Amino acid sequence: MKFGIATFPEKAIQDFANSYRKRYDPNYALIPPHITLKEPFELEEGMLPQAVEHLEQTAQETAPFNIHFHKISSFHPTNNVVYIAVEKVDEINRLHEKINRGHLHHESGYKFIPHITIGQKLPQDELLDVYGSLRMLEVDMNSWVDRFHLLYQLENGSWTIYQSFLLRG
């Protein structure tokens, strides 16, 4: 089964992100706006209890924290993605590192950059046009992170929550 780990921002931020995602993100209907804490990975069902135990331990050791979204950015030219950037926050980086240990460790092809995708798989011209206009937006939003979610992918490609983990550190 394919799993992923993410946290969802507060509703106002999701609404802001969705106002762009419905037009620029083909995954709009598959998952709400989120910050990926661990990119999608395969996990055999027999390994699920150990993964859940690891995530429970991680949540126990991690205190809730605030994150600040401060601008629109892009991964261009590496990827044609436009996103809402999270201002450097050590807590979210530490949470990502803790999650990606033990049974859930794997090398990633990308450096972890916390963000909410608002546009992806855009043709080059459209990407440059969209990013050119959106980067002028003033972004100043905060969200409280007090939980993360183990998600699994359904046959239709959409993602649903398997289990949520409350930060209690």
XYZ file of N, CA and C in Angstrom:
507
model
N 0.844 -1.191 0.000
C 0.000 0.000 0.000
C 0.879 1.241 0.000
N 0.359 2.294 -0.599
C 1.092 3.555 -0.638
C 0.601 4.454 0.492
N 1.560 4.950 1.285
C 1.278 5.832 2.412
C 2.023 7.144 2.251
N 1.620 8.136 3.001
C 2.304 9.416 3.078
C 2.015 10.017 4.434
N 2.783 11.020 4.823
C 2.582 11.664 6.115
C 2.541 13.173 5.877
N 1.496 13.810 6.417
C 1.298 15.236 6.174
C 0.628 15.898 7.368
N 0.683 17.212 7.366
C -0.094 18.003 8.315
C -0.931 18.978 7.493
N -2.124 19.252 7.978
C -3.029 20.161 7.291
C -3.055 21.498 8.023
N -2.937 22.611 7.299
C -2.977 23.923 7.956
C -4.408 24.286 8.344
N -4.529 25.405 9.035
C -5.839 25.890 9.457
C -6.710 26.215 8.240
N -8.026 26.242 8.453
C -8.992 26.379 7.370
C -8.764 27.618 6.500
N -8.462 28.760 7.091
C -8.269 29.983 6.298
C -7.129 29.802 5.297
N -6.086 29.103 5.701
C -4.945 28.872 4.805
C -5.337 27.863 3.730
N -6.103 26.844 4.109
C -6.581 25.878 3.116
C -7.470 26.576 2.082
N -8.334 27.485 2.543
C -9.207 28.216 1.619
C -8.382 29.070 0.658
N -7.369 29.743 1.185
C -6.482 30.565 0.353
C -5.795 29.684 -0.698
N -5.219 28.565 -0.251
C -4.527 27.655 -1.168
C -5.487 27.097 -2.215
N -6.667 26.695 -1.791
C -7.638 26.104 -2.724
C -8.134 27.095 -3.767
N -8.119 28.379 -3.437
C -8.560 29.369 -4.426
C -7.650 29.337 -5.653
N -6.414 28.890 -5.495
C -5.482 28.734 -6.618
C -5.387 27.278 -7.078
N -5.447 26.354 -6.146
C -5.297 24.938 -6.491
C -6.363 24.458 -7.460
N -7.603 24.922 -7.280
C -8.664 24.409 -8.160
C -8.395 24.745 -9.618
N -7.573 25.755 -9.851
C -7.249 26.136 -11.229
C -5.897 25.584 -11.689
N -4.911 25.510 -10.769
C -3.539 25.208 -11.167
C -2.982 23.874 -10.670
N -3.759 23.128 -9.896
C -3.242 21.869 -9.349
C -4.153 20.708 -9.746
N -3.685 19.799 -10.616
C -4.526 18.670 -11.026
C -4.836 17.704 -9.873
N -4.122 17.825 -8.750
C -4.399 16.970 -7.587
C -5.381 17.619 -6.616
N -5.984 18.704 -7.026
C -6.912 19.458 -6.171
C -7.961 18.558 -5.508
N -8.572 17.683 -6.271
C -9.660 16.845 -5.743
C -9.154 15.616 -4.993
N -7.855 15.354 -5.021
C -7.322 14.117 -4.439
C -6.891 14.250 -2.986
N -6.539 15.478 -2.568
C -6.075 15.698 -1.198
C -6.225 17.176 -0.872
N -6.615 17.512 0.376
C -6.696 18.928 0.756
C -5.297 19.561 0.805
N -5.230 20.895 0.858
C -3.937 21.557 0.991
C -3.203 21.034 2.229
N -1.911 20.770 2.069
C -1.168 20.124 3.148
C 0.319 20.426 3.022
N 1.028 20.142 4.105
C 2.493 20.158 4.092
C 2.916 18.698 4.185
N 3.618 18.225 3.188
C 4.109 16.850 3.189
C 5.268 16.740 4.174
N 5.135 15.839 5.146
C 6.214 15.599 6.103
C 7.048 14.386 5.701
N 6.442 13.494 4.933
C 7.154 12.353 4.362
C 6.477 12.024 3.048
N 7.258 12.093 1.975
C 6.691 11.850 0.647
C 6.146 10.435 0.550
N 5.266 10.164 -0.414
C 4.643 8.842 -0.533
C 5.669 7.706 -0.554
N 5.293 6.622 0.142
C 6.169 5.454 0.259
C 5.317 4.197 0.316
N 5.907 3.102 -0.112
C 5.235 1.802 -0.047
C 5.502 1.178 1.319
N 4.477 0.535 1.881
C 4.618 -0.132 3.165
C 3.749 -1.384 3.156
N 4.368 -2.505 3.455
C 3.600 -3.752 3.549
C 2.718 -3.686 4.786
N 1.538 -4.281 4.689
C 0.601 -4.223 5.810
C 1.188 -4.774 7.092
N 2.057 -5.775 6.989
C 2.679 -6.352 8.177
C 3.593 -5.385 8.906
N 4.070 -4.352 8.201
C 4.962 -3.355 8.808
C 4.193 -2.177 9.401
N 2.895 -2.122 9.161
C 2.087 -1.002 9.619
C 2.109 -0.805 11.141
N 1.996 -1.861 11.966
C 2.041 -1.645 13.420
C 3.345 -0.983 13.892
N 4.481 -1.378 13.312
C 5.753 -0.748 13.708
C 5.794 0.709 13.269
N 5.265 0.995 12.085
C 5.232 2.371 11.598
C 4.360 3.236 12.508
N 3.187 2.739 12.880
C 2.284 3.471 13.762
C 2.945 3.695 15.114
N 3.606 2.688 15.648
C 4.303 2.819 16.936
C 5.379 3.904 16.847
N 6.144 3.902 15.768
C 7.173 4.918 15.557
C 6.557 6.324 15.505
N 5.439 6.467 14.806
C 4.791 7.770 14.676
C 4.189 8.224 16.008
N 3.646 7.283 16.786
C 3.133 7.606 18.125
C 4.259 8.153 18.999
N 5.416 7.481 18.960
C 6.578 7.913 19.736
C 7.029 9.306 19.288
N 7.067 9.530 17.997
C 7.456 10.830 17.457
C 6.513 11.921 17.948
N 5.212 11.650 17.931
C 4.225 12.630 18.397
C 4.390 12.907 19.891
N 4.701 11.869 20.660
C 4.903 12.039 22.111
C 6.089 12.943 22.415
N 7.118 12.892 21.563
C 8.358 13.639 21.788
C 8.330 15.045 21.196
N 7.269 15.415 20.501
C 7.234 16.675 19.770
C 6.138 17.582 20.323
N 6.530 18.805 20.645
C 5.567 19.791 21.140
C 4.895 20.491 19.954
N 3.638 20.904 20.124
C 2.979 21.680 19.072
C 3.769 22.969 18.802
N 3.630 23.494 17.600
C 4.378 24.694 17.231
C 3.621 25.485 16.177
N 4.041 26.720 15.997
C 3.434 27.614 15.022
C 4.319 27.678 13.773
N 3.682 27.767 12.601
C 4.440 27.984 11.370
C 3.912 29.244 10.698
N 4.779 29.886 9.952
C 4.436 31.134 9.279
C 4.638 30.976 7.779
N 3.582 31.249 7.031
C 3.645 31.248 5.571
C 3.937 32.688 5.159
N 5.006 32.876 4.356
C 5.443 34.247 4.126
C 5.564 34.681 2.668
N 5.448 33.760 1.714
C 5.538 34.177 0.311
C 5.106 33.054 -0.617
N 4.900 33.415 -1.868
C 4.665 32.439 -2.929
C 6.018 32.209 -3.598
N 6.348 30.949 -3.847
C 7.628 30.623 -4.458
C 7.438 29.512 -5.488
N 8.547 29.078 -6.082
C 8.494 28.039 -7.109
C 9.742 27.172 -7.044
N 9.598 25.926 -7.457
C 10.743 25.015 -7.562
C 11.345 25.037 -8.962
N 10.846 25.915 -9.828
C 11.360 26.021 -11.192
C 12.845 26.389 -11.155
N 13.721 25.797 -11.908
C 13.490 24.926 -13.059
C 13.505 23.427 -12.726
N 13.723 23.064 -11.441
C 13.758 21.649 -11.068
C 12.405 20.986 -11.309
N 11.332 21.618 -10.838
C 9.959 21.139 -11.019
C 9.065 22.320 -11.336
N 8.048 22.090 -12.130
C 7.092 23.151 -12.441
C 6.012 23.201 -11.364
N 6.425 23.658 -10.186
C 5.557 23.732 -9.015
C 5.584 25.154 -8.464
N 4.402 25.664 -8.128
C 4.260 26.939 -7.435
C 3.693 26.604 -6.064
N 4.217 27.256 -5.010
C 3.801 26.890 -3.663
C 3.800 28.077 -2.710
N 3.109 27.885 -1.581
C 3.139 28.843 -0.478
C 4.279 28.385 0.427
N 5.252 29.255 0.616
C 6.451 28.896 1.364
C 6.242 29.067 2.870
N 6.853 28.149 3.617
C 6.885 28.226 5.073
C 8.209 28.877 5.454
N 8.109 29.926 6.249
C 9.332 30.566 6.712
C 10.117 29.559 7.530
N 11.428 29.618 7.453
C 12.288 28.630 8.108
C 11.846 28.392 9.546
N 11.489 27.175 9.817
C 11.035 26.794 11.149
C 11.760 25.517 11.541
N 12.592 25.621 12.543
C 13.348 24.457 12.991
C 12.445 23.320 13.439
N 11.303 23.650 14.059
C 10.421 22.607 14.592
C 9.893 21.679 13.498
N 9.490 22.246 12.359
C 8.939 21.396 11.300
C 10.047 20.558 10.661
N 11.246 21.107 10.581
C 12.379 20.328 10.071
C 12.711 19.173 11.012
N 12.685 19.431 12.307
C 12.953 18.356 13.286
C 11.867 17.285 13.228
N 10.612 17.709 13.074
C 9.521 16.742 12.974
C 9.723 15.857 11.740
N 10.058 16.464 10.617
C 10.339 15.697 9.399
C 11.469 14.690 9.643
N 12.542 15.127 10.277
C 13.683 14.238 10.547
C 13.299 13.088 11.465
N 12.510 13.372 12.512
C 12.085 12.320 13.438
C 11.201 11.282 12.733
N 10.297 11.758 11.884
C 9.400 10.849 11.163
C 10.203 9.947 10.235
N 11.208 10.500 9.594
C 11.972 9.770 8.579
C 13.137 8.992 9.203
N 12.861 8.287 10.284
C 13.867 7.442 10.946
C 13.333 6.025 11.083
N 14.208 5.136 11.502
C 13.810 3.766 11.805
C 13.142 3.068 10.641
N 11.976 2.472 10.910
C 11.235 1.706 9.898
C 10.815 2.571 8.711
N 10.706 3.865 8.918
C 10.218 4.744 7.858
C 11.336 5.493 7.138
N 12.578 5.159 7.428
C 13.690 5.869 6.788
C 13.855 5.444 5.333
N 14.039 6.436 4.487
C 14.471 6.208 3.111
C 15.083 7.506 2.607
N 15.997 7.362 1.694
C 16.641 8.535 1.120
C 15.674 9.221 0.168
N 15.615 10.528 0.259
C 14.730 11.293 -0.612
C 15.533 11.868 -1.764
N 14.875 12.032 -2.886
C 15.519 12.633 -4.043
C 15.585 14.151 -3.945
N 14.879 14.722 -2.951
C 14.816 16.168 -2.794
C 15.117 16.576 -1.354
N 15.629 17.779 -1.201
C 15.807 18.376 0.119
C 14.417 18.714 0.652
N 14.198 18.533 1.944
C 12.905 18.841 2.554
C 12.718 20.359 2.609
N 11.692 20.836 1.914
C 11.327 22.250 1.930
C 9.837 22.307 2.257
N 9.496 22.640 3.509
C 8.075 22.662 3.878
C 7.309 23.711 3.065
N 6.179 23.297 2.508
C 5.390 24.177 1.643
C 4.008 23.595 1.407
N 3.126 24.411 0.838
C 1.818 23.955 0.363
C 1.793 24.201 -1.140
N 1.654 23.144 -1.903
C 1.596 23.261 -3.359
C 0.276 23.908 -3.766
N 0.368 24.920 -4.652
C -0.855 25.536 -5.183
C -0.950 25.386 -6.693
N 0.150 24.969 -7.327
C 0.130 24.720 -8.761
C 1.221 23.732 -9.120
N 0.908 22.772 -9.989
C 1.912 21.800 -10.418
C 1.548 21.231 -11.780
N 2.561 20.603 -12.386
C 2.410 20.005 -13.712
C 1.945 21.034 -14.740
N 2.399 22.266 -14.545
C 2.032 23.348 -15.452
C 3.007 23.394 -16.627
N 2.509 23.693 -17.817
C 3.441 23.911 -18.931
C 4.341 25.109 -18.601
N 5.521 25.106 -19.150
C 6.530 26.128 -18.862
C 5.982 27.559 -18.962
N 5.308 27.888 -20.057
C 4.789 29.243 -20.244
C 3.776 29.607 -19.163
N 2.875 28.673 -18.872
C 1.854 28.942 -17.858
C 2.492 29.078 -16.486
N 3.448 28.219 -16.177
C 4.140 28.299 -14.888
C 4.750 29.689 -14.695
N 5.477 30.157 -15.685
C 6.137 31.459 -15.578
C 5.117 32.587 -15.440
N 4.005 32.461 -16.140
C 2.941 33.456 -16.072
C 2.279 33.455 -14.685
N 1.892 32.270 -14.217
C 1.226 32.132 -12.918
C 2.152 32.591 -11.799
N 3.372 32.083 -11.799
C 4.318 32.463 -10.748
C 4.630 33.956 -10.794
N 4.769 34.494 -11.997
C 5.045 35.916 -12.148
C 4.000 36.796 -11.493
N 2.730 36.392 -11.584
C 1.669 37.201 -10.964
C 1.481 36.873 -9.484
N 1.567 35.590 -9.103
C 1.319 35.208 -7.705
C 2.438 35.627 -6.756
N 3.658 35.701 -7.245
C 4.756 36.049 -6.338
C 4.644 37.482 -5.828
N 3.790 38.277 -6.469
C 3.566 39.657 -6.026
C 2.600 39.728 -4.835
N 1.886 38.638 -4.572
C 0.940 38.628 -3.449
C 1.681 38.775 -2.124
N 1.084 39.528 -1.216
C 1.632 39.597 0.135
C 1.042 38.434 0.921
N 1.905 37.598 1.433
C 1.472 36.436 2.198
C 1.997 36.585 3.620
N 1.085 36.525 4.581
C 1.449 36.649 5.990
C 0.392 35.902 6.792
N 0.558 34.583 6.893
C -0.426 33.743 7.563
C 0.297 32.788 8.520
N -0.365 32.483 9.621
C 0.191 31.553 10.600
C -0.757 30.382 10.779
N -0.186 29.248 11.151
C -0.988 28.061 11.423
C -0.347 27.292 12.567
N -1.173 26.798 13.443
C -0.742 26.011 14.584
C -0.636 24.552 14.137
N 0.500 23.922 14.384
C 0.685 22.511 14.051
C 0.634 21.726 15.361
N -0.448 20.986 15.550
C -0.597 20.205 16.777
C -0.878 18.727 16.485
N -0.762 18.357 15.197
C -0.996 16.962 14.812
C -0.447 16.725 13.413
N -0.218 15.468 13.111
C 0.096 15.062 11.746
C -0.656 13.784 11.466
N -0.695 13.395 10.203
C -1.558 12.295 9.783
C -0.810 11.306 8.908
N -1.054 10.031 9.177
C -0.618 8.960 8.286
C -1.759 8.776 7.293
N -1.462 8.972 6.019
C -2.464 8.883 4.960
C -2.201 7.660 4.101
N -3.227 7.154 3.466
C -3.029 6.099 2.474
C -3.791 6.459 1.216
N -3.293 5.934 0.103
C -3.865 6.272 -1.191
C -4.890 5.230 -1.608
N -6.044 5.710 -2.036
C -7.111 4.836 -2.519
C -6.879 4.506 -3.990
N -7.638 3.551 -4.501
C -7.479 3.119 -5.893
C -7.714 4.240 -6.902
N -8.558 5.207 -6.546
C -8.843 6.311 -7.475
C -7.774 7.410 -7.409
N -6.731 7.211 -6.596
C -5.647 8.182 -6.492
C -5.808 9.183 -5.364
N -6.990 9.223 -4.746
C -7.193 10.170 -3.651
C -6.559 9.631 -2.366
N -6.330 10.539 -1.427
C -5.692 10.194 -0.156
C -6.682 10.358 0.975
N -6.610 9.459 1.953
C -7.471 9.537 3.125
C -6.643 9.243 4.375
N -7.130 9.730 5.497
C -6.391 9.565 6.754
C -6.543 8.142 7.273
N -5.418 7.513 7.576
C -5.409 6.213 8.238
C -5.443 6.431 9.751
N -4.575 7.335 10.237
C -4.517 7.623 11.656
C -3.898 9.008 11.865
N -4.402 9.717 12.887
C -3.855 11.026 13.243
C -3.053 10.903 14.536
N -2.022 11.750 14.660
C -1.119 11.703 15.804
C -1.028 13.109 16.406
N -1.475 13.258 17.656
C -1.444 14.555 18.346
C -0.061 14.782 18.935
N 0.478 15.986 18.703
C 1.789 16.330 19.267
C 1.600 16.598 20.759
N 2.413 15.937 21.580
C 2.238 16.038 23.030
C 3.535 16.306 23.779
N 4.600 16.622 23.077
C 5.921 16.776 23.717
C 6.007 17.938 24.653
